[in-house]
């Protein structure tokens, strides 16, 4: 635990030591608000909830989380610091968790800074704050899943741009896997259970459930399993490719 | 002597390239091992295996009697490593970086400050602690890497080309640091700068294409040179034949070579039989025959020549 925390602290310092952190936070807060008001018709709906706000998180994460994750390992490999890090008395898992938590905490901070939305909706009406809390939690879990994918992809390359594009594409496939666009590709030849399985991987479907206030345990388990799976893959990738 | 680094028959391939081929090493406390070889000979790969960064395909390595594959944390805890080019987190300040290293090495509070202060003092980093590592000069960056490696006062210190690309003053500083620490550590230094071996190392291992081709002190290596202990004298061209004849007559001299030299002088090189010391014999002969010489010196066999001789043995085959 101690080692994980030391690495998390260093990584957080690295985020806030560069303009990246502030740009990210400002853009994230501004865009979530803008989408909620202009695209989500926050006012026109006349309902005291944050559904139009949460609805667009998935699209923002699609763009912004890979941007946060791309540097996690690609930068270490490019600058050679991976050799320093991996010859310190820590395990690969500790290094991966330390970095992952730092990025996740960072996104959590950005997410927490959208609190004016919550204040606004509480002033305007009497929303169900339990639903809003679940929504935030679901959003945070979804960001974690995006991040785990991005971290794993980042370890595959020295090039941050490649890491970004590949991670964003992979995340997009996960987001869209419930849509006809993706499913129609599999329907003609894949057995029905496989199509169903792919559809159930959809980020949107799981997130919709949570945002609507259904605290659906399977959806949380889905995000947690995705995080665990991709971080596990991340360990293998780092161990195999650290020298390349 | 405590054996601190042991490597047994290490091998490692990258695709078809055999980077490390059956390398065995022993380094004890108090030894400074110079790891020599041309670029791409496998020095860095061997060091990466010893420090637990890479796993060997076969063979095993132990640091402070901990196997680097079986017990990586314990092995890594007792060694300090300066990777090639001294990589460090450029967006951190020197102080922040050293604090990170100290914390991950398990130091807290007063012990942490004391460790950092001592490493900073030994590497002369006092003036740049608040500066971002990205903005430091190459010499200072290297010192930050060194400070990081010695921070926990490790029993084993492994440095990959610590003086590469530094100016002579900085090289001197790094070498002095190595010499100062040599007494109670086992140190491995890779280099392709041969003067370094003479300056700091108690032993040198030369590797070429992944294999150990020589192992001994700097003097042992010099002895491998055919010119070792040969006496070179410079005489007037007119008298060269007579002198050469007189020298050849000495029983301790195997043969005399003639080397062209400028300004009407000829350089003669008397090769000793079995590498023995012949300077006194030659001097006595010259005195006896009243031969005046312009110049006379004993050839040591330059390490550079030894190096080239043992690492370019089959350049002709085209795969060197």
XYZ file of C-alpha atoms in Angstrom, chain A residues 2-3 6-7 9-11 14 17-18 71 75-76 79-91 94 99 239 242-243, chain B residues 14 48 51-55 72-73 76-77 79 81 83-84 87-89 91-92 97 100-101 103-106 108 132 148 160:
62
model
C 2.797 2.367 0.933
C 4.469 1.994 -2.455
C 4.052 7.060 -3.050
C 3.600 6.495 -6.780
C 1.414 11.042 -5.028
C 4.198 11.473 -7.574
C 1.832 11.028 -10.498
C 3.059 15.380 -12.305
C 2.763 20.357 -12.234
C 1.839 20.866 -15.886
C 0.976 9.433 -21.009
C 5.910 8.591 -21.545
C 7.828 6.342 -19.148
C 11.943 8.891 -21.641
C 13.506 5.704 -20.276
C 12.255 6.350 -16.758
C 10.512 2.982 -16.913
C 13.947 1.453 -16.346
C 14.339 3.545 -13.231
C 10.824 2.827 -11.979
C 10.975 -0.916 -12.548
C 14.351 -1.285 -10.837
C 13.062 0.330 -7.658
C 11.935 -2.145 -4.997
C 8.291 -2.170 -6.099
C 6.205 -4.707 -7.978
C 2.055 -1.540 -7.410
C -0.506 5.340 -11.720
C 6.216 -7.029 -18.009
C 9.141 -2.838 -20.898
C 12.420 -3.391 -22.668
C 16.221 -10.399 -28.679
C 19.507 -4.781 -16.929
C 19.154 -5.098 -11.755
C 16.042 -7.179 -12.375
C 14.719 -5.022 -15.215
C 14.975 -7.857 -17.718
C 14.610 -11.545 -17.085
C 13.144 -9.070 -7.024
C 12.093 -6.676 -4.246
C 16.382 -4.311 -5.809
C 16.309 -2.937 -2.270
C 21.213 -2.225 -5.102
C 21.247 1.562 -10.329
C 20.545 3.460 -16.049
C 22.189 4.622 -19.262
C 16.665 8.969 -16.921
C 14.647 10.989 -14.384
C 11.211 12.562 -14.240
C 8.858 17.640 -14.707
C 9.971 17.229 -11.086
C 12.584 13.568 -7.359
C 10.128 10.366 -4.247
C 13.048 7.936 -4.421
C 9.968 7.465 0.072
C 9.775 4.528 -2.252
C 12.923 3.168 -0.613
C 11.052 3.334 2.675
C 10.413 8.784 6.275
C 13.192 21.245 -12.603
C 19.222 8.689 -6.730
C 25.709 2.168 -16.961
